[in-house]
Structure formats: C-alpha cells, structure tokens
Short mmCIF file of C-alpha atoms and ligand atoms in Angstrom, two decimals:
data_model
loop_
_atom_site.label_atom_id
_atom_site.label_comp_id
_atom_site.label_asym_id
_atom_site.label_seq_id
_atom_site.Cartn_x
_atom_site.Cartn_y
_atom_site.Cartn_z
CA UNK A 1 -56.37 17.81 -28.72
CA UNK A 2 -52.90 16.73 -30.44
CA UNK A 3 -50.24 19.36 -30.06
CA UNK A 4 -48.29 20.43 -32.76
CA UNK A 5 -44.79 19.06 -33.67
CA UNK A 6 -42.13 21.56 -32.79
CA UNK A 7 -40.21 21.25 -36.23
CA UNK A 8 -43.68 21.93 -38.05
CA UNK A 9 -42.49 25.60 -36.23
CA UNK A 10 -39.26 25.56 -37.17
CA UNK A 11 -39.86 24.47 -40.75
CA UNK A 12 -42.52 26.78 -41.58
CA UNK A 13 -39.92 29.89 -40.39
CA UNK A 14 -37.26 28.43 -42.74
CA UNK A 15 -34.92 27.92 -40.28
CA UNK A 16 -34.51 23.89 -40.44
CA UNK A 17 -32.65 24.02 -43.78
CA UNK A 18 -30.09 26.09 -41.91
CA UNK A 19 -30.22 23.66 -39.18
CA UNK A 20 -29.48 20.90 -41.63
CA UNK A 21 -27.04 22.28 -43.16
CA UNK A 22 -24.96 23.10 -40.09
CA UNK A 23 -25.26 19.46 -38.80
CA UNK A 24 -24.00 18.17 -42.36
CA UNK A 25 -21.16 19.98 -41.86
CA UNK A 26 -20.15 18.42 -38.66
CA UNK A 27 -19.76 15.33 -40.67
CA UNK A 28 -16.19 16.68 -42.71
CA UNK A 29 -14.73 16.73 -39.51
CA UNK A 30 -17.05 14.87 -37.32
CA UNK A 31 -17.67 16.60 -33.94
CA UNK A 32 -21.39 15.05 -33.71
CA UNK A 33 -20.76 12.93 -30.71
CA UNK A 34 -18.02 14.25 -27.75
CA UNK A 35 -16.16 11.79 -28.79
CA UNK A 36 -14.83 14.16 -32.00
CA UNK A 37 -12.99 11.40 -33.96
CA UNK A 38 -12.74 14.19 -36.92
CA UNK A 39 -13.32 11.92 -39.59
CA UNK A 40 -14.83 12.80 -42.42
CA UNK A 41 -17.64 10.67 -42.89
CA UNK A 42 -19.16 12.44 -45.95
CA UNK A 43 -15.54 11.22 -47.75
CA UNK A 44 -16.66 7.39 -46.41
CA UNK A 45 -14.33 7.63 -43.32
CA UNK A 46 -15.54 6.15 -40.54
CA UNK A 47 -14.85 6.69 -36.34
CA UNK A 48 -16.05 5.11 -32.93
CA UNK A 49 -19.71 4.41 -34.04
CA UNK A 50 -18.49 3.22 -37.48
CA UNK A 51 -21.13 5.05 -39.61
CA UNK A 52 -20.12 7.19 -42.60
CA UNK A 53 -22.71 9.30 -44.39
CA UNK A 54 -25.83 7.35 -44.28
CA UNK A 55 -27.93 6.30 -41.51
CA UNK A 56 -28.00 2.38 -40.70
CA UNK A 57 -31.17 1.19 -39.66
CA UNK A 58 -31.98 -2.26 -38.27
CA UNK A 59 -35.49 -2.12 -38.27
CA UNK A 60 -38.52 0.26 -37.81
CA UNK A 61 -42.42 -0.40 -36.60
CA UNK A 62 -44.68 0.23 -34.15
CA UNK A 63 -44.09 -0.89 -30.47
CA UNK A 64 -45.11 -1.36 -27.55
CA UNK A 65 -43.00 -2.31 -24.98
CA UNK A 66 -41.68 1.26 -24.39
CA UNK A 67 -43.05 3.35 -21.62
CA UNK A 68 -46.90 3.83 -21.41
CA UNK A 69 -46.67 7.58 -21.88
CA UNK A 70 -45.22 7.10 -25.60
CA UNK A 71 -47.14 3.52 -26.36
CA UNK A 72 -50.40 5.61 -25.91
CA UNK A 73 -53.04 2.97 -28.04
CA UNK A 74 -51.21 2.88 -31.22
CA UNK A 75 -47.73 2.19 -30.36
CA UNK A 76 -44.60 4.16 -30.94
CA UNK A 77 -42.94 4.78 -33.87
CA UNK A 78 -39.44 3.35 -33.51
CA UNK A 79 -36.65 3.22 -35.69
CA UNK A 80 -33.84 1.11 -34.51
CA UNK A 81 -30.43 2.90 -35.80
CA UNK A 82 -27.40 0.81 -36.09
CA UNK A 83 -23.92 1.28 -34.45
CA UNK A 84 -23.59 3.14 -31.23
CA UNK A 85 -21.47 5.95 -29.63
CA UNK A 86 -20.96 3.74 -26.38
CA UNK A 87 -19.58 0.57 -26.00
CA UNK A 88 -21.59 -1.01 -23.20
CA UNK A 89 -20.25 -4.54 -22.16
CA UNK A 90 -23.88 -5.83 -21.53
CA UNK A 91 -25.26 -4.45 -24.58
CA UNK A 92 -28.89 -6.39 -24.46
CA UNK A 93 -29.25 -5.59 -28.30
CA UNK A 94 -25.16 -5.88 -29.34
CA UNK A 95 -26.18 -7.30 -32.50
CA UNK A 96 -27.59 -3.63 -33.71
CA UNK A 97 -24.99 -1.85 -31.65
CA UNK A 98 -22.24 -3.45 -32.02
CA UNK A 99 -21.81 -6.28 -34.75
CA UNK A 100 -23.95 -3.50 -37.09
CA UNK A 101 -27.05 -5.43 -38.55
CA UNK A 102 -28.89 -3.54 -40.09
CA UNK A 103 -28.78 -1.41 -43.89
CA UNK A 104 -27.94 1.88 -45.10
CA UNK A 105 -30.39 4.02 -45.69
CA UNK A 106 -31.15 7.38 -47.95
CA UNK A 107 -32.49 10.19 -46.58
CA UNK A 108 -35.63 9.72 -48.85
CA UNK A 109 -35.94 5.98 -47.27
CA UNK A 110 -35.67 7.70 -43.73
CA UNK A 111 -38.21 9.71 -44.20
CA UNK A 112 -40.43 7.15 -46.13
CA UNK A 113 -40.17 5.37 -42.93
CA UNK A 114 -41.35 7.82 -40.65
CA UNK A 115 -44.44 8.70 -43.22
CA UNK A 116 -45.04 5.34 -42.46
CA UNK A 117 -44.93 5.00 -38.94
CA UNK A 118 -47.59 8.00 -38.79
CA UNK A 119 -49.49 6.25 -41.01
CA UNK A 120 -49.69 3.58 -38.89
CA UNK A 121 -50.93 5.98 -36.02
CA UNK A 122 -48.23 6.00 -34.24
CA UNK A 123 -47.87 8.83 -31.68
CA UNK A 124 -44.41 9.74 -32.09
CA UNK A 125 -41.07 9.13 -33.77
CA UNK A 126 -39.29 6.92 -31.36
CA UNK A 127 -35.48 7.60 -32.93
CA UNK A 128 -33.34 4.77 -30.82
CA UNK A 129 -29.96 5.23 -30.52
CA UNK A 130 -30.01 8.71 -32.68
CA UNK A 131 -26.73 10.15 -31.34
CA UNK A 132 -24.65 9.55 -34.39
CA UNK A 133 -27.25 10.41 -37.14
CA UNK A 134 -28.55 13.55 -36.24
CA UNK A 135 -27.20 15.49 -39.26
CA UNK A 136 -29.28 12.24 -41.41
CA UNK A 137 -32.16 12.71 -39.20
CA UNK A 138 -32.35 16.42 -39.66
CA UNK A 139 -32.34 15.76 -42.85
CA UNK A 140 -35.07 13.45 -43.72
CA UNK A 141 -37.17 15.42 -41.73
CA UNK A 142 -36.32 18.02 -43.76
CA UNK A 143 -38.05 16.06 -46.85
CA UNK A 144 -40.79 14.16 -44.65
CA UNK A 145 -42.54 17.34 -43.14
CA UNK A 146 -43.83 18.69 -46.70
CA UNK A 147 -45.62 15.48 -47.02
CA UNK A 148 -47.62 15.85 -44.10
CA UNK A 149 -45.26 14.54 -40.99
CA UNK A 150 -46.71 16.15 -37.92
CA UNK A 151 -46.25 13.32 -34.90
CA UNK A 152 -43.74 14.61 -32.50
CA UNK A 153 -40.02 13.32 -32.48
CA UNK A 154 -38.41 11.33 -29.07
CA UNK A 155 -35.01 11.36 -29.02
CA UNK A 156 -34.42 7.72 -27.28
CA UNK A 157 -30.43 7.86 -26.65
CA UNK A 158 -27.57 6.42 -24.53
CA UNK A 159 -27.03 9.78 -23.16
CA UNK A 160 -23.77 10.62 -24.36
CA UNK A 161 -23.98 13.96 -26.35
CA UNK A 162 -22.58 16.62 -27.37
CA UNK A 163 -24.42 19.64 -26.36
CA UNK A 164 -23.73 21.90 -29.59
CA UNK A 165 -25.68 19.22 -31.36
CA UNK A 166 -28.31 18.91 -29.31
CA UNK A 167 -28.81 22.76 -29.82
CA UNK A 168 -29.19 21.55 -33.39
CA UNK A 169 -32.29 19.92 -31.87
CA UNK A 170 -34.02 22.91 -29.92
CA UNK A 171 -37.78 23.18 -31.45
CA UNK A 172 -37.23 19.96 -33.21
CA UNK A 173 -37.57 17.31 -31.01
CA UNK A 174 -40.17 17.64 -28.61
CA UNK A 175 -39.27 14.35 -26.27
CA UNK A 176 -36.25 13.52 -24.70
CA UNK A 177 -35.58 10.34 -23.43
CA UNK A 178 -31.96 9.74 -22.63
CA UNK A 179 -30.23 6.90 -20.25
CA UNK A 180 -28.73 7.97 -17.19
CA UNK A 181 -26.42 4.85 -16.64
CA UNK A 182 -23.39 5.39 -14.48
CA UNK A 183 -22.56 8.13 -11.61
CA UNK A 184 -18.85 6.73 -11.38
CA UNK A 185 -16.48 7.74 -14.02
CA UNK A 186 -14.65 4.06 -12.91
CA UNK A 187 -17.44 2.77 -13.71
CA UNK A 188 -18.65 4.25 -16.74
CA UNK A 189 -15.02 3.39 -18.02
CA UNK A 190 -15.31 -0.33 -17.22
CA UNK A 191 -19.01 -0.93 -18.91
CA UNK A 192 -18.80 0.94 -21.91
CA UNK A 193 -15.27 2.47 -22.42
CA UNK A 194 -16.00 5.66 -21.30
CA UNK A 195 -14.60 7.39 -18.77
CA UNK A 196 -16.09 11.00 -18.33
CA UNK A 197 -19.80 9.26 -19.36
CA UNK A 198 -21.39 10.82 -16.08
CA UNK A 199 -20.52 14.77 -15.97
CA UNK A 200 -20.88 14.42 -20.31
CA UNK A 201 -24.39 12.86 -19.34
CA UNK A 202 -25.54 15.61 -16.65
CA UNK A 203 -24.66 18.46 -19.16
CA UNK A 204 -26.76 16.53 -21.96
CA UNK A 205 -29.22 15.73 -19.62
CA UNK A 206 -29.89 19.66 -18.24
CA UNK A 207 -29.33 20.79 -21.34
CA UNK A 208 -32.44 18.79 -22.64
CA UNK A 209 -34.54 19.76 -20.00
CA UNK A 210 -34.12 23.00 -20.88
CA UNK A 211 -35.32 23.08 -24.02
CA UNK A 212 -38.50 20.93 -23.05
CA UNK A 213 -39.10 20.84 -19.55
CA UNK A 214 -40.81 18.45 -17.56
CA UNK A 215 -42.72 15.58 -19.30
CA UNK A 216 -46.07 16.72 -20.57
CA UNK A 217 -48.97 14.83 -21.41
CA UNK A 218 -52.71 14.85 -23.21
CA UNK A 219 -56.05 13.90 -21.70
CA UNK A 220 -55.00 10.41 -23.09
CA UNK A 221 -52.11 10.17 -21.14
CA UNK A 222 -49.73 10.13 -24.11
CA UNK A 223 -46.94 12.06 -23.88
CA UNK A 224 -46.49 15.27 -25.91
CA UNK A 225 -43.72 17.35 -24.52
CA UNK A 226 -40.78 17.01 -22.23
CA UNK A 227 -38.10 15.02 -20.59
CA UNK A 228 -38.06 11.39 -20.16
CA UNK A 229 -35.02 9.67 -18.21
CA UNK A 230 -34.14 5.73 -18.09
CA UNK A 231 -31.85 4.39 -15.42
CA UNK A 232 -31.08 0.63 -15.70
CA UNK A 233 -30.32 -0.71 -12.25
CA UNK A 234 -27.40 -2.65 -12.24
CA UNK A 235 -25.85 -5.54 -9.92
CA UNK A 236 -24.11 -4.39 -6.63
CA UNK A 237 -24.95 -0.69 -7.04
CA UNK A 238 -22.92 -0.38 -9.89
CA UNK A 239 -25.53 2.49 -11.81
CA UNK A 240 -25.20 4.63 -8.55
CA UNK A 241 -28.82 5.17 -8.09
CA UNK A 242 -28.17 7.36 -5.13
CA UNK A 243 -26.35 9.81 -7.21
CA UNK A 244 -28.39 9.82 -10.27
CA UNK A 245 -32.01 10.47 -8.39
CA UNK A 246 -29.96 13.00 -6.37
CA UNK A 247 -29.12 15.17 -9.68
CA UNK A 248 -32.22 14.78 -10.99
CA UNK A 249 -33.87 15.71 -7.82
CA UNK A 250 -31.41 19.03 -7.47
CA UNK A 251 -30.83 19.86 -10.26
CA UNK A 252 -33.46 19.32 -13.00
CA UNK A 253 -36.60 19.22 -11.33
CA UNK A 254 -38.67 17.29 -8.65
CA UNK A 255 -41.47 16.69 -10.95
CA UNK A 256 -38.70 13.97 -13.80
CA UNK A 257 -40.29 11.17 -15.27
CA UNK A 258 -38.00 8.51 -14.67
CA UNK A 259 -38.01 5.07 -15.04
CA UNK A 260 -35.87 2.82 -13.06
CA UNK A 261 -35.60 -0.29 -14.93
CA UNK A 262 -35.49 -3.37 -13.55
CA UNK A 263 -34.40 -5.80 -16.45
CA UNK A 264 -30.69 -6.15 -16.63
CA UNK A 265 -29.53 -8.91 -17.24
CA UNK A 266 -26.30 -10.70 -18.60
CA UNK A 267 -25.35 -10.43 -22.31
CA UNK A 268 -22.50 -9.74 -25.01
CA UNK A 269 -19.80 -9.68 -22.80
CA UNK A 270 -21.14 -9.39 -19.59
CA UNK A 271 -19.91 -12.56 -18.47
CA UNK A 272 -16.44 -11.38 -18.17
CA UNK A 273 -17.11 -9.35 -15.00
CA UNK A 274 -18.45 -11.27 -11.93
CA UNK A 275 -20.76 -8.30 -10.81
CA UNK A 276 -22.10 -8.23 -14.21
CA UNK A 277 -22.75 -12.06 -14.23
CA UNK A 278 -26.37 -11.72 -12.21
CA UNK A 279 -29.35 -9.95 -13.16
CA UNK A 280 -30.32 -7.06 -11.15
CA UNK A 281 -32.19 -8.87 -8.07
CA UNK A 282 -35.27 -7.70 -6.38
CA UNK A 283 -33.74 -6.38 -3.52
CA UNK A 284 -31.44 -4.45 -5.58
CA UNK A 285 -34.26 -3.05 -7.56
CA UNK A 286 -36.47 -1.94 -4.69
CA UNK A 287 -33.69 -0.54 -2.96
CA UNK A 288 -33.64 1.77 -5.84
CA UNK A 289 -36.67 2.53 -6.75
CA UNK A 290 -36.59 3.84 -2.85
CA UNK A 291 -33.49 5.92 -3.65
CA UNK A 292 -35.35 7.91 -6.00
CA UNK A 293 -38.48 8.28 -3.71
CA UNK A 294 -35.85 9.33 -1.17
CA UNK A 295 -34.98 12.29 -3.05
CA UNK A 296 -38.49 13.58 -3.79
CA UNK A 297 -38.99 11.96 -7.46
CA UNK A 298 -42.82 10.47 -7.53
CA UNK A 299 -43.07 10.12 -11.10
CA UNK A 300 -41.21 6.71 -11.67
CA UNK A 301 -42.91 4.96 -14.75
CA UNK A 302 -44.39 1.11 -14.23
CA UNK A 303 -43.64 1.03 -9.92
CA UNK A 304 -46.32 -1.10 -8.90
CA UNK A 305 -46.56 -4.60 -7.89
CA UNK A 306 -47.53 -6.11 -10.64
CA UNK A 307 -44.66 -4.67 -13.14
CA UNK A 308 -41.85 -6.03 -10.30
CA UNK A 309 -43.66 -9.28 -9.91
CA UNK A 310 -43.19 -9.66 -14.10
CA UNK A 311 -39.87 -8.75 -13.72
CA UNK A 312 -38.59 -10.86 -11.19
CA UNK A 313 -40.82 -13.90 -10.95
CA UNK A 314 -40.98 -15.15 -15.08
S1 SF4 B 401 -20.63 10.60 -34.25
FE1 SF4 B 401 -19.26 8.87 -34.62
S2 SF4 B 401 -17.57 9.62 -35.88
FE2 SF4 B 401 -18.68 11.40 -35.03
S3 SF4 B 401 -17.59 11.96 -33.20
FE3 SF4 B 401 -19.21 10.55 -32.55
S4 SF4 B 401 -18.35 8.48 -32.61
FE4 SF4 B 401 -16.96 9.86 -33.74
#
C-alpha cells in the first residue's frame, strides 16, 4: 500500500501557506542557507549560490541511477536545480553547479514539472541540490498538491543547511538524503570553501533524522519514509570515513542507510590538488566500506561484489 505524502497533511490543515510564506521571507534578507549573505533576492540581488527569486533548473525526468530504494520500477523523479551552496573543487556535474546551465523557472513551471514526473510514475520527487530554493519549492508545492500531487518529496542535498529552514520542511518532505562529505574542517575548507562544513553537516544531519527517522520502506522495497545518507570516498582518506560512520553510528542510529560511494573521480578543478588527481582506488573503497561495518552500520546501499567490480574494473 502507498503511504501518504506528508505535505498532503500539512496542506489539508492549512498550515503550508504559512510555511510558504515564512520561507519567502527569508529571501529579503536571505538567511536560507548558513551561509546568510542577506541579500535580497526577491529585489534580483544575488549571493554565494547566485540565484535570485526563481528557481534554476537544468533538467528534470525520471532516473535511475540513484539508489535502489528510490528507483523502485519507475524511476525517480529528479529535478536537477542549478547553482549550489558549496563550492566543491571536484564538482562531477560543475556545469549545473557552478557555470549555472540551466533556466529560470516559475513556480507554476515547478510544479508543472513535478505533475509530470508523477505522471510518469515516478515514486518520489527527487529535488537535487534543493538547499537554495526551498522558499520556490515550498511554493510550487503549494500550487501542485490541489492538482492531485501525492508522491513523496526527497530532499537530495550537499548537506549544508541551515536548520531553521529545514524546520520549514518538518511534515513536508518525507526523505532525506543529504551528503556527508568531510569530517575535517581543513578539509572541508580546501574542497569546497567551507570551513565549518562538518559540525554545520552533523546538526543538519540529526536534525533530519529527527523529523523522519530511520529509512522506511514498502513491500516493494521502495522507500517511503526516512533518512538516507551519501558519503563519497575520497583519495587518501580525505572524506574521513572513520569519523563519519562513527557519528552516524553514535549518534543517529545503528539502523542509517548509507551509501558509501565509490565513484570519485577527477573533475572541474580537481587536478590542482595531487590527492585529488586519482580516483578513489579499490583498496581505499573497501577500507571504507569496512569502517562503517566497524561501527555497527549494516545497511550500506549497493555493497556486493558485483557493484565494486563495476566500479573499479570498467
Ligand atoms: S541561499 Fe544563497 S543567497 Fe541565501 S544565504 Fe545561502 S548562499 Fe546566500
């Protein structure tokens, strides 16, 4: 049996309009993101993720290359939003996050495209790289749910939020799938210009498992509920593993769906730091993958021999 959106909730007590119109505000004097550049992007002004007041989108469609949970048999829903509140030096899809392809949108054409995606039958609204369009998002949900939207939102980020906004979320979204990329705030500062990325992240990150929980599933295996969390392994150690499967293991819960990901490799400007210059070897990734286990966490998406074995021998 599908379970019910949490918005449909939300809507139906009319509390979404208030939701919406607290996240527009945030845009006079923009606090969405912790960065808090204070611009006011309704006036056309513009700060670190260069986006006034409409949504960029790329591209939207059904995929499947995400994990199996959301692909279910119909693919997820994703809508590819432009610009980005990090600055990651290996950026695999810079074009979209950095050099901003992609076209404004309206909040009727944002919903429009999510009408479609269900349509489609889609399982979910995969919303990638959300952070700095809530307030838009909020808002074409607002106008997509009286025409029948009812598939359940993912919020597919880089993990660097603000948690005021994400309380803007609670009974909204009902999957959260944020990065955890860095435990070193050296680290985090070098790769994507960032410095306090990992304690920002771990307050994000409990305060999404908090409003979901742990990943939840149907009797098709699709996911309907819950927390999600991506950690790219990086060269020479540099995502601290250790640290990030420790937190998750203390201090959300034992049972996290995470997904170590084995795919790095070099792009964008990658090149100009020798430890960045490799992709992520084997070794590195099973080493990993065995951190995690190490700390209790059994449900790590795609571990089996065949999924390395794509990885590392194409
Ligand atoms: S959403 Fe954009 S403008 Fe607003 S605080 Fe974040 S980076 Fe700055």
């Amino acid at each position: 049996m599908r379970r019910v959106a949490a918005y449909l909730g939300l809507y139906q007590r009319h509390e979404l309009a208030t939701r919406v119109e607290r996240a527009r505000k945030l845009l006079e004097n923009c606090e969405v993101c912790p960065h808090q550049c204070h611009v006011d992007r309704l006036a056309g002004q513009i700060g670190k993720c260069r986006t006034a007041a409409l949504a960029i989108v790329s591209s939207y469609g059904a995929h499947f290359g995400e994990e199996a949970p959301l692909v279910g048999s119909k693919g997820s829903g994703t809508i590819f939003f432009t610009n980005c509140n990090l600055k990651c030096v290996f950026c695999q899809n810079y074009s979209i996050s950095q050099l901003g392809e992609g076209r404004e949108v309206t909040r009727e054409e944002l919903a429009g495209m999510m009408l479609s995606l269900q349509k489609r039958g889609c399982h979910n609204i995969n919303l990638v790289t959300p952070t700095h369009v809530v307030p838009q998002i909020l808002e074409a949900l607002e106008l997509a749910i009286p025409e029948g939207l009812s598939i359940p939102l993912v919020y597919n980020s880089g993990g660097y939020e603000s948690v005021e906004t994400l309380k803007l979320l609670e009974g909204v979204v009902d999957i959260y799938m944020p990065d955890m990329k860095y435990s070193d705030d050296e680290v985090a500062q070098k790769c994507s210009g960032i410095e306090d990325y990992p304690s920002v992240n771990r307050t994000a990150v409990k305060e999404m498992h908090r409003q979901v929980g742990d990943l939840e599933v149907d009797e098709q295996r699709v996911a309907t509920r819950g927390l999600l969390v991506r950690h790219l392994v990086l060269p020479q150690q540099l995502a601290g593993t250790r640290e990030v499967a420790r937190f998750l293991a203390e201090e959300i819960s034992l049972n996290t769906y995470l997904n170590v990901m084995a795919q790095y490799h070099p792009c964008h400007k990658a090149f100009h730091f020798p430890e960045l210059s490799r992709p992520t070897s084997r070794e590195e990734f099973l080493e990993a993958v065995n951190l995690a286990r190490q700390q209790g966490l059994e449900r790590l998406d795609g571990i089996h021999a065949d999924s390395i074995r794509r990885v590392f021998f194409r």
